[in-house]
Amino acid sequence: MALKTELCDLLEIEKPIIQGGMAWVATGELAAAVSSAGGLGIIGAGNAPADVIEKEIEKVRELTDKPFGLNIMLLSPFADDIIELAIEKKVPVITTGAGNPGKHVKRFQEVGSKVIPVVPSVALARRMERLKVDAVIVEGTEAGGHIGELTTMALVPQVVNAIEIPVIAAGGVADGRGLAAVLALGAKGAQIGTRFVCSEECTASEDFKKAIVGARDRDAVVTGRSTGHPVRNLKNKLTKEIDRLEKEGAKPEEVEELGSGKLRDAVIDGDVDQGSVMAGQISGMISEIKSVREIVDEIIEDAEAVIKNSHSLLK
């Protein structure tokens, strides 16, 4: 029997795995590879303009006929244009972050799109359910990039208890054990980001991937707490400089200015010293770069084995 949840039926996918919509990283190539492997690949719009994202959507549709998604960062200066593009192109799944998608939910759903916001708390999950979204992604602080405060282990079951719509867990999942764990917490699937960065199909620079592969358990640190927008990235010269500024009481604008544009420097240019290597705490678990299909198949096979083996604990 294959591992399947109601999330698979909702999104018309084979396996309950969603790839994170990481800015600069989640391109059409990566999204298409994850969707072709049976999960749901997602394009990360980030702060890119609509014409750039349109090309990524076209790229996915050239590479696969499977469902895919688009992550829209609602604070992007191009968010309104991206929303119109997504509606025009009838993107199958829309995930959102950094804002409230409320006024757009009905418009997305009218063209057949499923709407799945990322939430960091029970209160926001309840609010999204009232907006009649299709599911929520509950992201714990273990994740890479912009984070909340609650852990996946603590947050997911609380959200599952509070709402009726499907919950997808994110943050701290890199293998089959992680997927099995969040399913045990009541989630219907997992969103995985950092593990897919270290895939052959990911177009991020090799230095960016190698930084993750070489990371240890305590290398994923948080910077920018003083700005109100904390970010988890791998420890390097940039994080040390930001940490120094924050300890010296620098203004939030100074801290934000130092970090501005640094993600692109790391992902595209391969500057892993002065760039922002956004990655989750599971970086220390990743030891090699594999194809997306190998990653997906391995996660599913291991999760199935964990679930089956757990039965032996019942005496």
XYZ file of N, CA and C in Angstrom, residues 191-306:
348
model
N 5.653 20.347 3.744
C 6.337 21.226 2.794
C 7.822 21.162 3.126
N 8.619 20.892 2.117
C 10.057 20.698 2.292
C 10.803 21.692 1.413
N 11.726 22.423 1.996
C 12.465 23.427 1.241
C 13.935 23.111 1.097
N 14.663 23.171 2.212
C 16.119 23.065 2.181
C 16.600 21.787 1.504
N 15.923 20.673 1.756
C 16.369 19.402 1.140
C 16.341 19.493 -0.378
N 15.372 20.201 -0.936
C 15.274 20.297 -2.393
C 16.282 21.290 -2.989
N 16.830 22.170 -2.148
C 17.906 23.036 -2.645
C 19.062 22.164 -3.107
N 19.327 21.122 -2.337
C 20.448 20.229 -2.642
C 20.012 19.104 -3.571
N 19.433 19.516 -4.693
C 19.028 18.560 -5.728
C 19.712 18.933 -7.036
N 19.839 17.976 -7.912
C 20.489 18.212 -9.200
C 19.717 19.214 -10.047
N 18.405 19.208 -9.938
C 17.586 20.080 -10.768
C 17.527 21.511 -10.271
N 17.879 21.744 -9.028
C 17.868 23.101 -8.486
C 18.948 23.930 -9.180
N 18.582 25.121 -9.623
C 19.510 25.958 -10.383
C 20.360 26.870 -9.506
N 20.230 26.764 -8.182
C 21.065 27.566 -7.287
C 22.535 27.243 -7.520
N 23.398 28.181 -7.175
C 24.831 27.987 -7.385
C 25.327 26.762 -6.616
N 26.351 26.124 -7.153
C 26.917 24.949 -6.500
C 27.490 25.311 -5.135
N 28.040 26.522 -4.999
C 28.582 26.935 -3.708
C 27.488 27.035 -2.654
N 26.297 27.483 -3.069
C 25.152 27.562 -2.156
C 24.783 26.161 -1.672
N 24.718 25.220 -2.610
C 24.388 23.840 -2.251
C 25.454 23.240 -1.345
N 26.730 23.481 -1.684
C 27.825 22.915 -0.892
C 27.836 23.468 0.526
N 27.434 24.719 0.680
C 27.375 25.314 2.019
C 26.381 24.554 2.895
N 25.258 24.151 2.298
C 24.254 23.393 3.043
C 24.754 21.986 3.339
N 25.322 21.343 2.328
C 25.836 19.986 2.513
C 26.917 19.950 3.596
N 27.712 21.013 3.679
C 28.788 21.058 4.650
C 28.394 21.586 6.018
N 27.130 21.958 6.181
C 26.683 22.558 7.448
C 26.600 21.520 8.569
N 26.795 22.004 9.786
C 26.644 21.162 10.973
C 25.341 21.530 11.695
N 25.066 20.821 12.759
C 23.759 20.958 13.416
C 23.478 22.361 13.953
N 24.512 23.110 14.355
C 24.279 24.422 14.958
C 24.612 25.585 14.022
N 24.755 25.287 12.749
C 25.171 26.329 11.799
C 24.024 27.190 11.269
N 22.785 26.752 11.432
C 21.637 27.545 10.960
C 21.212 28.495 12.073
N 21.584 29.761 11.943
C 21.351 30.749 13.004
C 20.286 31.759 12.583
N 19.796 32.513 13.547
C 18.761 33.515 13.281
C 19.358 34.911 13.398
N 19.112 35.728 12.392
C 19.534 37.128 12.421
C 18.314 38.022 12.201
N 18.470 39.298 12.541
C 17.419 40.267 12.250
C 16.267 40.305 13.230
N 16.441 39.758 14.414
C 15.337 39.803 15.381
C 14.973 41.241 15.733
N 15.955 42.115 15.733
C 15.695 43.513 16.100
C 14.818 44.230 15.085
N 14.730 43.697 13.875
C 13.917 44.326 12.834
C 12.460 43.882 12.893
N 12.194 42.809 13.640
C 10.845 42.248 13.662
C 10.610 41.253 12.553
N 11.638 41.016 11.737
C 11.533 40.063 10.625
C 12.735 39.120 10.660
N 12.786 38.237 11.666
C 13.943 37.348 11.803
C 14.083 36.372 10.643
N 15.326 36.056 10.338
C 15.644 35.175 9.213
C 16.616 34.098 9.673
N 16.357 32.850 9.259
C 17.299 31.777 9.565
C 18.176 31.524 8.340
N 19.482 31.615 8.561
C 20.446 31.347 7.491
C 21.694 30.726 8.090
N 22.563 30.224 7.226
C 23.771 29.576 7.708
C 24.794 30.608 8.159
N 25.469 30.274 9.224
C 26.468 31.151 9.829
C 27.599 31.462 8.834
N 27.879 32.749 8.647
C 28.994 33.175 7.786
C 29.400 34.599 8.171
N 30.201 35.243 7.348
C 30.664 36.589 7.664
C 29.498 37.580 7.754
N 28.494 37.393 6.888
C 27.333 38.291 6.916
C 26.578 38.161 8.237
N 26.290 36.942 8.672
C 25.528 36.769 9.910
C 26.300 37.317 11.111
N 27.616 37.167 11.083
C 28.430 37.693 12.188
C 28.389 39.219 12.223
N 28.389 39.836 11.043
C 28.334 41.290 10.972
C 26.970 41.799 11.437
N 25.909 41.114 11.022
C 24.566 41.501 11.467
C 24.437 41.325 12.975
N 24.966 40.225 13.482
C 24.921 39.982 14.927
C 25.644 41.090 15.690
N 26.798 41.521 15.164
C 27.549 42.600 15.803
C 26.736 43.894 15.824
N 26.115 44.215 14.692
C 25.308 45.435 14.617
C 24.157 45.404 15.619
N 23.493 44.251 15.689
C 22.353 44.147 16.592
C 22.779 44.273 18.058
N 23.916 43.676 18.405
C 24.402 43.762 19.784
C 24.815 45.185 20.135
N 25.249 45.942 19.129
C 25.645 47.338 19.357
C 24.459 48.291 19.344
N 23.256 47.744 19.123
C 22.048 48.566 19.160
C 21.796 49.355 17.899
N 22.249 48.841 16.761
C 22.020 49.539 15.492
C 20.524 49.659 15.210
N 20.157 50.676 14.465
C 18.759 50.860 14.089
C 18.318 49.717 13.167
N 17.046 49.325 13.268
C 16.550 48.247 12.406
C 16.808 48.502 10.917
N 16.712 49.774 10.502
C 16.933 50.091 9.084
C 18.361 49.760 8.653
N 19.325 49.959 9.561
C 20.720 49.638 9.251
C 20.898 48.135 9.059
N 20.251 47.377 9.932
C 20.344 45.917 9.848
C 19.705 45.430 8.551
N 18.529 45.960 8.237
C 17.833 45.557 7.018
C 18.625 45.929 5.765
N 19.260 47.076 5.791
C 20.046 47.512 4.637
C 21.228 46.578 4.391
N 21.859 46.129 5.464
C 22.991 45.219 5.324
C 22.564 43.899 4.693
N 21.349 43.452 5.007
C 20.874 42.177 4.470
C 20.181 42.279 3.131
N 19.905 43.495 2.661
C 19.159 43.680 1.416
C 19.919 43.119 0.204
N 19.228 42.275 -0.569
C 19.808 41.724 -1.792
C 20.804 40.606 -1.573
N 21.013 40.209 -0.316
C 22.058 39.228 -0.020
C 21.657 37.796 -0.370
N 20.352 37.526 -0.426
C 19.928 36.182 -0.810
C 20.327 35.903 -2.255
N 20.088 36.862 -3.136
C 20.478 36.695 -4.528
C 21.984 36.489 -4.659
N 22.748 37.243 -3.875
C 24.204 37.116 -3.928
C 24.645 35.686 -3.641
N 23.964 35.038 -2.704
C 24.322 33.666 -2.336
C 23.804 32.654 -3.350
N 22.519 32.775 -3.701
C 21.888 31.775 -4.566
C 22.410 31.843 -6.002
N 22.473 33.040 -6.544
C 22.834 33.197 -7.958
C 24.342 33.353 -8.155
N 24.955 34.211 -7.346
C 26.377 34.502 -7.535
C 27.296 33.575 -6.751
N 26.744 32.824 -5.831
C 27.556 31.879 -5.076
C 28.404 32.496 -3.984
N 28.061 33.709 -3.561
C 28.808 34.357 -2.478
C 28.258 33.856 -1.144
N 28.845 32.802 -0.629
C 28.342 32.207 0.609
C 29.054 32.760 1.848
N 29.905 33.759 1.649
C 30.542 34.434 2.777
C 29.779 35.697 3.162
N 29.499 36.535 2.165
C 28.796 37.790 2.400
C 27.338 37.734 1.970
N 26.919 36.641 1.366
C 25.530 36.479 0.964
C 24.709 35.809 2.051
N 23.388 35.827 1.898
C 22.482 35.212 2.873
C 22.148 33.789 2.433
N 22.714 32.826 3.123
C 22.484 31.419 2.793
C 21.283 30.943 3.604
N 20.088 31.288 3.136
C 18.879 30.907 3.858
C 18.686 29.399 3.785
N 18.634 28.774 4.950
C 18.485 27.319 5.032
C 17.993 26.959 6.419
N 17.324 25.817 6.517
C 16.730 25.405 7.771
C 17.676 24.635 8.672
N 17.187 24.318 9.869
C 18.000 23.588 10.839
C 18.312 22.173 10.400
N 17.596 21.669 9.406
C 17.884 20.314 8.933
C 19.084 20.282 7.997
N 19.723 21.425 7.770
C 20.899 21.460 6.899
C 21.948 20.445 7.330
N 22.111 20.278 8.641
C 23.099 19.336 9.151
C 22.800 17.884 8.827
N 21.577 17.594 8.359
C 21.201 16.230 7.985
C 21.510 15.924 6.530
N 21.778 16.954 5.746
C 21.952 16.760 4.303
C 23.426 16.548 3.988
N 23.736 15.417 3.375
C 25.138 15.074 3.119
C 25.482 14.904 1.650
N 24.469 14.958 0.775
C 24.764 14.782 -0.645
C 23.684 15.404 -1.515
N 24.057 15.627 -2.766
C 23.138 16.183 -3.756
C 22.627 15.035 -4.618
N 21.311 14.930 -4.719
C 20.683 13.860 -5.489
C 19.656 14.453 -6.442
N 19.125 13.613 -7.318
C 18.043 14.071 -8.181
C 16.781 14.243 -7.346
N 15.868 15.081 -7.806
C 14.603 15.298 -7.104
C 13.840 13.989 -6.949
N 13.809 13.194 -7.993
C 13.061 11.941 -7.908
C 13.657 11.017 -6.845
N 14.968 10.964 -6.761
C 15.601 10.145 -5.722
C 15.223 10.652 -4.338
N 15.225 11.967 -4.171
C 14.881 12.554 -2.877
C 13.447 12.226 -2.492
N 12.521 12.450 -3.420
C 11.102 12.195 -3.137
C 10.860 10.720 -2.843
N 11.398 9.841 -3.691
C 11.184 8.404 -3.499
C 11.769 7.928 -2.170
N 12.939 8.455 -1.829
C 13.589 8.065 -0.579
C 12.761 8.512 0.629
N 12.259 9.737 0.582
C 11.445 10.248 1.696
C 10.197 9.390 1.875
N 9.518 9.101 0.781
C 8.288 8.309 0.864
C 8.574 6.894 1.348
N 9.586 6.256 0.785
C 9.919 4.886 1.184
C 10.296 4.810 2.658
N 11.085 5.780 3.114
C 11.497 5.780 4.517
C 10.315 6.068 5.442
N 9.423 6.973 5.013
C 8.244 7.271 5.831
C 7.356 6.039 5.952
N 7.171 5.332 4.856
C 6.361 4.115 4.891
C 6.979 3.080 5.826
N 8.315 2.975 5.794
C 8.996 2.015 6.662
C 8.843 2.391 8.133
N 8.944 3.690 8.434
C 8.785 4.155 9.812
C 7.380 3.845 10.316
